[in-house]
Each structure stands twice: as C-alpha cells, then as structure tokens.
Coordinates of C-alpha atoms in Angstrom, one line a residue:
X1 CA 8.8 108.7 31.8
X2 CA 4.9 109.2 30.8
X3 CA 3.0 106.7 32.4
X4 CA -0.3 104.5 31.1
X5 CA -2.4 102.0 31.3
X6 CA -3.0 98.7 29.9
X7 CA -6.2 97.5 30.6
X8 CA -8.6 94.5 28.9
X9 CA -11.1 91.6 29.0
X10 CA -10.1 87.9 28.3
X11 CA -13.5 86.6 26.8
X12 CA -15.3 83.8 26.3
X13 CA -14.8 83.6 22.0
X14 CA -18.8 82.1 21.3
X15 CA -20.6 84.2 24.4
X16 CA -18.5 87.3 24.6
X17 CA -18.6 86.5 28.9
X18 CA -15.6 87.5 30.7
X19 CA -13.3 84.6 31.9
X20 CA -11.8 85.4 35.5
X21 CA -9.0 83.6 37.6
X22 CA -6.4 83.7 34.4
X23 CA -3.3 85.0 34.7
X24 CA -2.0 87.8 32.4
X25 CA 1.6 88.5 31.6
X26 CA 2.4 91.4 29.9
X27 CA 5.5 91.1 27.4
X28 CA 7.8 94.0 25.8
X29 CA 8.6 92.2 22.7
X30 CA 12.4 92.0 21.3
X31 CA 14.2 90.1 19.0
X32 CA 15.8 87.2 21.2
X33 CA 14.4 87.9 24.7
X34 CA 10.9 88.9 25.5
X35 CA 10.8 90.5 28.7
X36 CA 7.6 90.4 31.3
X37 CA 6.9 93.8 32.4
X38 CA 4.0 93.3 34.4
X39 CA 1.6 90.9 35.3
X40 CA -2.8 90.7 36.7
X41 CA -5.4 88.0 37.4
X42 CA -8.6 88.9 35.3
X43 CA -11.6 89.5 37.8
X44 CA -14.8 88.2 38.1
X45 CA -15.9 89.9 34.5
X46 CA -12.7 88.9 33.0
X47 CA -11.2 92.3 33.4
X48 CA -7.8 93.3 34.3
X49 CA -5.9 96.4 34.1
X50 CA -1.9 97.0 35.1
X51 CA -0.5 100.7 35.8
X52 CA 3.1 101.4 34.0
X53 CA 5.4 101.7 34.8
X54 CA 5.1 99.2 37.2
X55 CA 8.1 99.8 40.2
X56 CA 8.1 96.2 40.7
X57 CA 9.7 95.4 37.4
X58 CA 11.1 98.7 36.9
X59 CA 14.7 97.0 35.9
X60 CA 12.9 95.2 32.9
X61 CA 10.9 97.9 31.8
X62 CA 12.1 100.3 29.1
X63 CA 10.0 103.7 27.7
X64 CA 7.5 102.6 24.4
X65 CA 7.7 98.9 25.0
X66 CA 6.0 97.0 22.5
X67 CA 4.1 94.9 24.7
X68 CA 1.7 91.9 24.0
X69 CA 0.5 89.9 26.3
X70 CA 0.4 86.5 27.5
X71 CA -2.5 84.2 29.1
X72 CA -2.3 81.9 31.2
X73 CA -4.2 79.4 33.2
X74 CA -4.9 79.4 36.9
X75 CA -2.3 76.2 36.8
X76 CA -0.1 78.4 34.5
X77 CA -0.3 76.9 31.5
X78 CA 0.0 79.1 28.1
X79 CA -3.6 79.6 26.6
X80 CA -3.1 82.3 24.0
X81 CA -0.6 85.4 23.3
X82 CA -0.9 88.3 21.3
X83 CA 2.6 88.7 20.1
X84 CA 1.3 88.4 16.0
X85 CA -0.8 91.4 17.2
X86 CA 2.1 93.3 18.6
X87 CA 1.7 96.6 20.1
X88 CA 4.5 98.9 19.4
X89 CA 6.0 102.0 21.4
X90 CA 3.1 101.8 23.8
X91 CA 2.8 105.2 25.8
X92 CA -0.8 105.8 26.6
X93 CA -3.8 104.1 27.7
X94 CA -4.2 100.8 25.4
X95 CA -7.0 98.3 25.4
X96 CA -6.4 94.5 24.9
X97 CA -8.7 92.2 24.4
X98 CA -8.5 88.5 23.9
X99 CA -11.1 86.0 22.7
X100 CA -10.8 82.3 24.0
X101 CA -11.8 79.6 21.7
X102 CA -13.8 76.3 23.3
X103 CA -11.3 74.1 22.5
X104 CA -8.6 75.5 23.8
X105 CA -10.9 76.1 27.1
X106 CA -10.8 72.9 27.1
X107 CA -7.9 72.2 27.0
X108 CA -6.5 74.0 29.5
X109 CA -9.2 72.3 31.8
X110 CA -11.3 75.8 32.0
X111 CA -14.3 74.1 31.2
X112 CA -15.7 70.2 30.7
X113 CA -16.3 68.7 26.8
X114 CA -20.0 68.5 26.4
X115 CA -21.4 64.8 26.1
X116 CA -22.0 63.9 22.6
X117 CA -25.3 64.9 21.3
X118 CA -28.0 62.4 20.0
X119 CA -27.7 63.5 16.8
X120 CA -24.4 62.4 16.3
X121 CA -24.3 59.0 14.0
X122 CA -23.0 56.5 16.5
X123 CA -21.6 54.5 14.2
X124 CA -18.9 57.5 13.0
X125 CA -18.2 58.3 16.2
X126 CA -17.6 55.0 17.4
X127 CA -15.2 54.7 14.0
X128 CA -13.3 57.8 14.7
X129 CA -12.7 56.6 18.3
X130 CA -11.1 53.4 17.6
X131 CA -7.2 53.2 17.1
X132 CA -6.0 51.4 14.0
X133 CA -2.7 49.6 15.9
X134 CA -0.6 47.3 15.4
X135 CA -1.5 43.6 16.8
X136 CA 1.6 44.1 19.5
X137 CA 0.6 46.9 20.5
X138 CA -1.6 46.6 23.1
X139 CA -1.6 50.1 25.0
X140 CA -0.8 48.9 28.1
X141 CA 2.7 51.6 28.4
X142 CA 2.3 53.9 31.2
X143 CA 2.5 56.7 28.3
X144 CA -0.6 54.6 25.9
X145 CA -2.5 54.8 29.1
X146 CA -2.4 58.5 29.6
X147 CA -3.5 59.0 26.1
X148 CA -6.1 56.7 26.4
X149 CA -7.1 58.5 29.3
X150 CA -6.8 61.4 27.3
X151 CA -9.1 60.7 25.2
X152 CA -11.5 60.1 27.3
X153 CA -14.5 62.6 26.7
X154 CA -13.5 63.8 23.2
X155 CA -15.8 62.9 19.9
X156 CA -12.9 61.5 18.2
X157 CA -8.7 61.0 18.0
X158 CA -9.0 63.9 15.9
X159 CA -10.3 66.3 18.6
X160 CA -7.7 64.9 21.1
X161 CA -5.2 65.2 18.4
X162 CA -6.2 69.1 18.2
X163 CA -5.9 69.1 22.0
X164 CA -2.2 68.0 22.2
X165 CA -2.3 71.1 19.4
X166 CA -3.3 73.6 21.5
X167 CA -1.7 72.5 24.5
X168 CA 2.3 73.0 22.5
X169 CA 0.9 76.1 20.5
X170 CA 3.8 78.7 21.6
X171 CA 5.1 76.5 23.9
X172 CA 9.0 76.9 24.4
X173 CA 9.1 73.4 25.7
X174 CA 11.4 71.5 23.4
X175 CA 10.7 68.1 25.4
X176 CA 7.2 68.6 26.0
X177 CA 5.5 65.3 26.9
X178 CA 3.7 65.8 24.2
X179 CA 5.8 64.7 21.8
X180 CA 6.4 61.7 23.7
X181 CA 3.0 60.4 23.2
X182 CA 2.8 61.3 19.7
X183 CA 6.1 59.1 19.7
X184 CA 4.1 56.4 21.1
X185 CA 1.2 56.9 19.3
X186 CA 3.6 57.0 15.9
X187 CA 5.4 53.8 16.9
X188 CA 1.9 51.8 17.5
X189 CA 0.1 52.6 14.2
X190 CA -0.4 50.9 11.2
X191 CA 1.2 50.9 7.6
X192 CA -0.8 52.1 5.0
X193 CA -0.6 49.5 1.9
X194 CA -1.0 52.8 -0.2
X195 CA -2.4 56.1 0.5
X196 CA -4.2 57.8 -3.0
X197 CA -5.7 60.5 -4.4
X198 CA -6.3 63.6 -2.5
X199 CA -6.0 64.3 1.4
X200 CA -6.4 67.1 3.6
X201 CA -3.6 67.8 6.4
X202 CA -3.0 70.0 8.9
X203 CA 0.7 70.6 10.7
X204 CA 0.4 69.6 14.5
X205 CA 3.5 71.5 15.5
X206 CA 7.5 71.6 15.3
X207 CA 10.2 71.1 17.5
X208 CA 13.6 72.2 17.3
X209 CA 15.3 69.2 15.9
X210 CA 15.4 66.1 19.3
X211 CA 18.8 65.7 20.5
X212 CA 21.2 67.5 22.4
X213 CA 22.7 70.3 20.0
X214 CA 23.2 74.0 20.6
X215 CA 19.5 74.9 20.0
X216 CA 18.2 72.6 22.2
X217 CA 19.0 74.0 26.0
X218 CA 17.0 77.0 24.8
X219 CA 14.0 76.0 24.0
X220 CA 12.0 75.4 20.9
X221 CA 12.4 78.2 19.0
X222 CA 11.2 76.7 15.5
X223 CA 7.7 75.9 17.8
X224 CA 7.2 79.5 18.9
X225 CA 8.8 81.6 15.8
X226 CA 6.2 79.4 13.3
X227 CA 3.5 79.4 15.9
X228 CA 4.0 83.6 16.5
X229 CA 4.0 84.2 12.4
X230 CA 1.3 82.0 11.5
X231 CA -0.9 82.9 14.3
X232 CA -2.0 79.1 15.1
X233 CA -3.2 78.6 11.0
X234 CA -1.7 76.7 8.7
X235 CA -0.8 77.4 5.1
X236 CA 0.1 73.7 4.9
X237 CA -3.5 71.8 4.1
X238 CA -3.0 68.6 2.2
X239 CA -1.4 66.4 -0.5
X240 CA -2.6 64.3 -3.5
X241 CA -0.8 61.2 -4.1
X242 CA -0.3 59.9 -7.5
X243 CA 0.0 56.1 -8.7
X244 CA 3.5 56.2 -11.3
X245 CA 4.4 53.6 -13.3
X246 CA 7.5 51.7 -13.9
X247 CA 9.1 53.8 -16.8
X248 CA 8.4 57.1 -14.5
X249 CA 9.7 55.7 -11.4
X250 CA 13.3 55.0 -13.1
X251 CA 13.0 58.3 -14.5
X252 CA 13.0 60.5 -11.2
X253 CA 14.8 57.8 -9.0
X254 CA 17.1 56.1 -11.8
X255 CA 16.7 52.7 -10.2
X256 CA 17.2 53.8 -6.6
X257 CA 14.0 51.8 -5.4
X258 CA 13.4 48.0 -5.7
X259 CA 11.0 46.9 -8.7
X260 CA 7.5 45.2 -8.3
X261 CA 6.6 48.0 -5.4
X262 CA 3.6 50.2 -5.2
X263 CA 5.0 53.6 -6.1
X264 CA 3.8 57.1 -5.5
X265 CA 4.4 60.5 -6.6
X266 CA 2.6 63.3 -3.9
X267 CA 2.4 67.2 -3.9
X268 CA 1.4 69.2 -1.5
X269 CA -1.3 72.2 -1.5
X270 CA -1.1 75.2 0.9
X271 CA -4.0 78.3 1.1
X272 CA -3.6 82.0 1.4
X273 CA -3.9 82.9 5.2
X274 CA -5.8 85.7 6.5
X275 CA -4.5 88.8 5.4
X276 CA -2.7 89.6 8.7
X277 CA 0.9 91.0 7.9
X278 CA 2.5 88.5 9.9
X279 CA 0.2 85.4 8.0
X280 CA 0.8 87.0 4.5
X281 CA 4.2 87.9 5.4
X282 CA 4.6 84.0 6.1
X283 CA 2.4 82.6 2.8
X284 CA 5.3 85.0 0.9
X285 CA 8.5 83.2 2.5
X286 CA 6.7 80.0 1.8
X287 CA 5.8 80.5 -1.8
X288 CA 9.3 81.8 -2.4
X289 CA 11.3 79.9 -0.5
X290 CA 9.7 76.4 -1.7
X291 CA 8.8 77.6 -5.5
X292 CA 5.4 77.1 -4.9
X293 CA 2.9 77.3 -8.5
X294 CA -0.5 78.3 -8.9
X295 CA -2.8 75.6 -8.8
X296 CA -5.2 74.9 -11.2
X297 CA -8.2 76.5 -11.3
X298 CA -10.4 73.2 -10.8
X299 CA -8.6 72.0 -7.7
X300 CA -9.1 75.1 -5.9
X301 CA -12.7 75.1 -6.6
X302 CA -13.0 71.4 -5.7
X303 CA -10.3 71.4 -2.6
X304 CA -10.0 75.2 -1.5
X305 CA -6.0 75.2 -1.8
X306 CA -4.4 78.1 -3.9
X307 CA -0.9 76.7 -4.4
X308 CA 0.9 73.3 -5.3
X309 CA 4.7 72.6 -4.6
X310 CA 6.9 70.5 -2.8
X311 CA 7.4 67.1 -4.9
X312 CA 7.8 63.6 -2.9
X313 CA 8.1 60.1 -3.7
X314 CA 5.9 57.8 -1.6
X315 CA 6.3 54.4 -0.9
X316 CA 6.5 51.7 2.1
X317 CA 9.9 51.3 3.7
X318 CA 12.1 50.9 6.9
X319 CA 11.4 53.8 9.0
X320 CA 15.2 55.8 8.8
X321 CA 15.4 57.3 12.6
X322 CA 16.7 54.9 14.8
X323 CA 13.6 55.3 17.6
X324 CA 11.2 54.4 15.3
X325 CA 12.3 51.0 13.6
X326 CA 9.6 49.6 12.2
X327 CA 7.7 49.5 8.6
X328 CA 6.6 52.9 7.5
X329 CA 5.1 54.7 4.3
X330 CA 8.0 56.6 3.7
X331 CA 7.5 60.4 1.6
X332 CA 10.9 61.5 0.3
X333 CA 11.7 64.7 -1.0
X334 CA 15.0 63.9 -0.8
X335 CA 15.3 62.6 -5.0
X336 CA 17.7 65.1 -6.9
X337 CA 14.9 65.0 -9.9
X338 CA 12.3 65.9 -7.6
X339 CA 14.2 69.4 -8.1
X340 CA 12.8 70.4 -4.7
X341 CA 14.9 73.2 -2.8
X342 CA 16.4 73.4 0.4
X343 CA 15.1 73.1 3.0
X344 CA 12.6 70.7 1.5
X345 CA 15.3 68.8 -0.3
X346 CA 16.6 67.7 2.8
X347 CA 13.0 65.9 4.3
X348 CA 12.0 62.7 4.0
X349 CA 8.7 62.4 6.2
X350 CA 7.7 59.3 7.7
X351 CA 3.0 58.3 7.9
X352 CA 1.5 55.9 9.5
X353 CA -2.2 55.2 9.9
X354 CA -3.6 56.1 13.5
X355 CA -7.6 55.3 13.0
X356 CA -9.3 54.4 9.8
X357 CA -8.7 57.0 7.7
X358 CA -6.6 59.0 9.9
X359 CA -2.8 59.2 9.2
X360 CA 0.1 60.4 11.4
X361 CA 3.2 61.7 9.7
X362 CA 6.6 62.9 11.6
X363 CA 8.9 65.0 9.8
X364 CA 12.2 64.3 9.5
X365 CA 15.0 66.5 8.3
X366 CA 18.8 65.6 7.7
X367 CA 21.9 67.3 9.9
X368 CA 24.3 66.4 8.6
X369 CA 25.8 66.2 4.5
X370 CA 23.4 68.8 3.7
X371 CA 25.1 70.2 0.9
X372 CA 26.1 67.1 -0.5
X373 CA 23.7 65.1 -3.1
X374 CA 21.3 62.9 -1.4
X375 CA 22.8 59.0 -1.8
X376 CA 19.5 56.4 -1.5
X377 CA 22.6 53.9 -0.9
X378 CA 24.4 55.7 2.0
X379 CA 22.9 54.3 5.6
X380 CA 20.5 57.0 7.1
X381 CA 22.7 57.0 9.8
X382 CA 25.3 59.1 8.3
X383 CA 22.6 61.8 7.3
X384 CA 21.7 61.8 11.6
X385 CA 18.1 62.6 10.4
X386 CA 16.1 64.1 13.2
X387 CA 12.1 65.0 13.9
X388 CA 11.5 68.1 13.6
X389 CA 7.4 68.0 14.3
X390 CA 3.9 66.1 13.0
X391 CA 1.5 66.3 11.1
X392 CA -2.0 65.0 10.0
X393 CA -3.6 63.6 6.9
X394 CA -7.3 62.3 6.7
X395 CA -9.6 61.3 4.1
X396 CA -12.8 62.4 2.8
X397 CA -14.7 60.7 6.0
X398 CA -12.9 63.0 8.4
X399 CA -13.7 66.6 6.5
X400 CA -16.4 67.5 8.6
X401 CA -15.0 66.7 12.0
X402 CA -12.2 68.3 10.7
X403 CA -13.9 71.5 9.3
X404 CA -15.0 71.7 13.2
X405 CA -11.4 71.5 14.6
X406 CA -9.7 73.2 12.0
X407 CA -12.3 76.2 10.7
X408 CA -9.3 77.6 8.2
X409 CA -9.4 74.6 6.5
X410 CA -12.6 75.8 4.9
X411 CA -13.1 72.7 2.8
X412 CA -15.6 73.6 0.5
X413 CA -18.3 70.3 0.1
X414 CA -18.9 71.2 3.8

C-alpha cells in the first residue's frame, strides 16, 4: 500500500491569511456513503497536513481513495467541502487548498460583521431592515425572537437571509432549525396584491420533502446532492410576471380560477454556471430535463439570464399545505396547458412578501397522484403536497445588496 500525504492551507478568501483552529475531515468519496479517512486542526498559518494511510482509520481506508475534504468549525459546524472538486485515486503527495468567503466566516462565528459604514444611505438600510408582517404578528414566538436576534448586526434581511444559506449549504440535516424559522418567517409575512414585471431570485436551499417517509431518517439528500453539483451557485436567477387577460386566462386554465381576479402568467430565467464539469454538467440536466429555450437576445443583455422555461400561473389564493393556512400568492405550474414537464408539472410554489420589496417563496411539490392530471377541483389534501425548500425574489431596489451576497448573480446595471 504506497503511502502519501495530504497536506494544505484553509485561507482567508479576500487576504490570502491562513485561518487556524478549523477542523479538517478528509472524505473518500463513494456513491451512497462517504467515508472519513482522516482528520487535522489547521495551525496557527492555517496549515495542516495528515500522513496515509492513517492506522487509526485503517478499517475505512481503501488504496486510491478519492478524497475531498471537509471543514469545519472549532464548534463543528460545516463551513465548506471540496467534494465538486473531487480528487480521484489519490496515491501521492496532494495539496488542498481552500478559500473561505466573509460571509460564511461569519457565519460560522469565525469573525464579527463590520458596523455599517457612513457611507451607507441610512434611509435604505433602515428600509431593508424592517419586516413587512402581518398586523398579528407581532414577533414575540420564542423562534421570531431568535431571528430577530439574528439579525442583529447584519445590513439587511437579505444578508441574514444569505446567512441561514450558508449555514444549510451541505448540510445533511433534514430538520434543521433553519427551516423552522423560515417557516415562521413564511407564516408572518405579507400578501403581495400583485407581483409584475421582472424579478431576480436566488434558491435558499432544499430539503428532502418534511414528513416522515423513507428518505427522511437519512438525511437530506436533495440538500447535499444539489448543493455538491452546483457548488453553492445557482442556475435558478429570477422570473418575470406577466398581467393576462380574461380571454387568455380561460384559455390555459378553461375556467378553473374565479373571474374578476388579478391574473398572472410568470417564467423563469436561469444563467450558464461556471464552466466546472459538475456546474455545466448540472445547467445540461436542467435545460433538458425542464425544456428550457433560449432567451431573447435583449433580455440577456438587459437581465444577464441565458435561458427561459418553466411556465406558471400566478395569482392570490389559500395557501394548499395544511401548516401554512393563510392568504398567499400562489405560482402554479400545476395547469395541463402550461405544458410544463415533470417534475415541474407537479409544483405549485407558494410567495409572500418578507420586507418591501423582498419576497419569500416555499416550494411545494405533490406525493401523491403524480401521474394523474392535475384537478384544480380536488382538495390539496389528496395531492399530500409537501415543501421541498425556499427561495427569494427581490425587486430592482434590492440588486445591489444582492449583487454583494450573491456575486453569480452578475446583474448587469450594477
């Protein structure tokens, strides 16, 4: 058995400086069960370096691993991972390095938020501070109060938002408390009367469906496989929502919604990735698996996306998952003429606003009937519709604090 070594610095991602104190696991990668075949602390330069094979995990430990490695706090909290960087059959000295990001230094509590700087408009930042909830809702839960608290230190909801991001990114956690307070935070916002014209979006994360069915005692897998592939980006970036009239409602829903309501027809735009195999790898299974088009030249000037698909029908409603029961804007893809495919045929997501501005949308999928046609008439119930993540939508006002969370966004008036 030839040994090696695997040796690296975990780095500070503006200043290049070594961070010391976090713990690094290192992973031999397989298809269902990633095993840990050795493990360090950085030191005081950020360095560490592990001899294999290591006799202490000797029974794990198999010749050519493909190892990647995972970082962790002091606390032991998930930071970052290497696995879309895999690498394989490993049998001589390799060097890993890994670049932190601020944010997610922060997040793990590595380092304080800066105060805001005097050169922020107080004005905005009060704005994107303040929660648009309902009059009810007064924040006083034990769960309001620890996002409150939360939030405490951040420039916006946005950046505590991206937090709460960063914090499930690869996280196998399928009951994370975080998505209890995005629950909370969901249940507590407002209805938008209408949401038009064109919005950028990010995903927040997914979960593997919320009650107790065969994936869920193992984790969430649908968290870590999407967060693996896409290598925390998004292809996902926004929707424009379209104003219809009464002749072209009938048409796609053939009298399935009550007349006299503000109707909308959305798509959505995604954006190449980075040309990583496992991000274009990912852009391919989306583009083929949802039909996505080309989109026109003057949008992806304007907006920065490359692709359009996904057709949804928007429009306020009853929320259809029994935790949430209150007024929502509903986006269905769920209409037969929608033509949408599987697995988009079986969403209907559910927005509310969150801050002015600001929306928060859970996704909901169908588990049951799936291969039957989608009946507006039959009682959500029977469909068992579950969440299956979140995601963001903001308007124009957002796009610069935003562009500073979200750098792939790469919206192009900023």
């Amino acid at each position: 058995m030839k040994k090696f070594r695997l040796y690296g610095k975990i780095r500070n991602a503006e200043s290049g400086k070594g961070i010391p104190g976090l713990i690094i696991e290192v992973k031999d990668a397989d298809l269902f069960i990633d095993e840990v075949i050795g493990t360090a602390k950085t030191g005081r330069g950020g360095s560490f370096s592990i001899n294999f094979p290591p006799s202490q995990f000797l029974p794990a430990y198999r010749e050519k691993p493909d190892i990647y490695l995972s970082v962790k706090s002091p606390s032991g909290k998930l930071i970052a991972s290497t696995r879309n960087a895999l690498k394989p059959d490993v049998e001589r000295n390799t060097e890993i390095n890994v670049d932190i990001p601020r944010q997610i230094r922060i997040a793990a509590s590595l380092e304080k938020e800066k105060p805001l700087l005097s050169s922020n408009p107080a004005g905005k930042s009060k704005k994107m501070a303040a929660w648009t909830f309902l009059s009810d809702k007064t924040g006083q839960t034990s769960l309001m109060q620890q996002v409150q608290e939360d939030l405490c230190g951040k420039r916006s909801i946005l950046e505590l938002l991206k937090q709460y991001m960063d914090e499930l990114y690869l996280n196998p956690d399928n009951n994370a408390v975080q998505f209890d307070k995005l629950m909370e935070i969901f249940r507590s916002g407002v209805t938008p009367e209408a949401i038009e014209g064109h919005v950028y979006g990010v995903w927040m994360f997914f979960r593997t469906g919320d009650q107790e069915e065969p994936f869920s005692p193992i984790g969430n897998i649908l968290q870590v496989l999407l967060g693996t592939t896409l290598d925390a980006q998004c292809p996902w970036v926004g929707k424009t929502f379209t104003s219809l009239s009464s002749s072209q409602i009938d048409s796609i829903t053939e009298g399935g919604i009550t007349p006299g309501q503000r109707v909308f027809r959305a798509v959505n735009h995604f954006r190449k990735m980075d040309r990583q195999i496992p991000n274009n790898l990912a852009f391919q299974l989306f583009d083929v698996w949802n039909g996505l088009d080309d989109a026109p030249p003057d949008e992806q000037k304007k907006f920065g996306h490359h692709k359009n698909g996904g057709y949804i029908i928007a429009v306020k409603g009853p929320s259809i998952y029994p935790k949430t029961e209150r007024e929502v804007f509903i986006l269905n893809y769920r209409w037969k003429n929608l033509a949408n495919k599987p697995p988009l045929c079986w969403l209907i997501d559910e927005v509310v606003q969150i801050a002015e501005g600001l929306y928060l949308g859970q996704i909901l999928s169908a588990t049951r009937r799936l291969l039957r046609p989608y009946d507006p008439a039959r009682p959500p119930a029977d469909y068992e519709y579950q969440t299956f993540g979140y995601f963001l939508m903001f308007s124009e006002d957002w796009n610069t604090e935003a562009q500073r969370l979200f750098p792939f966004l790469d919206i192009p008036s900023i």
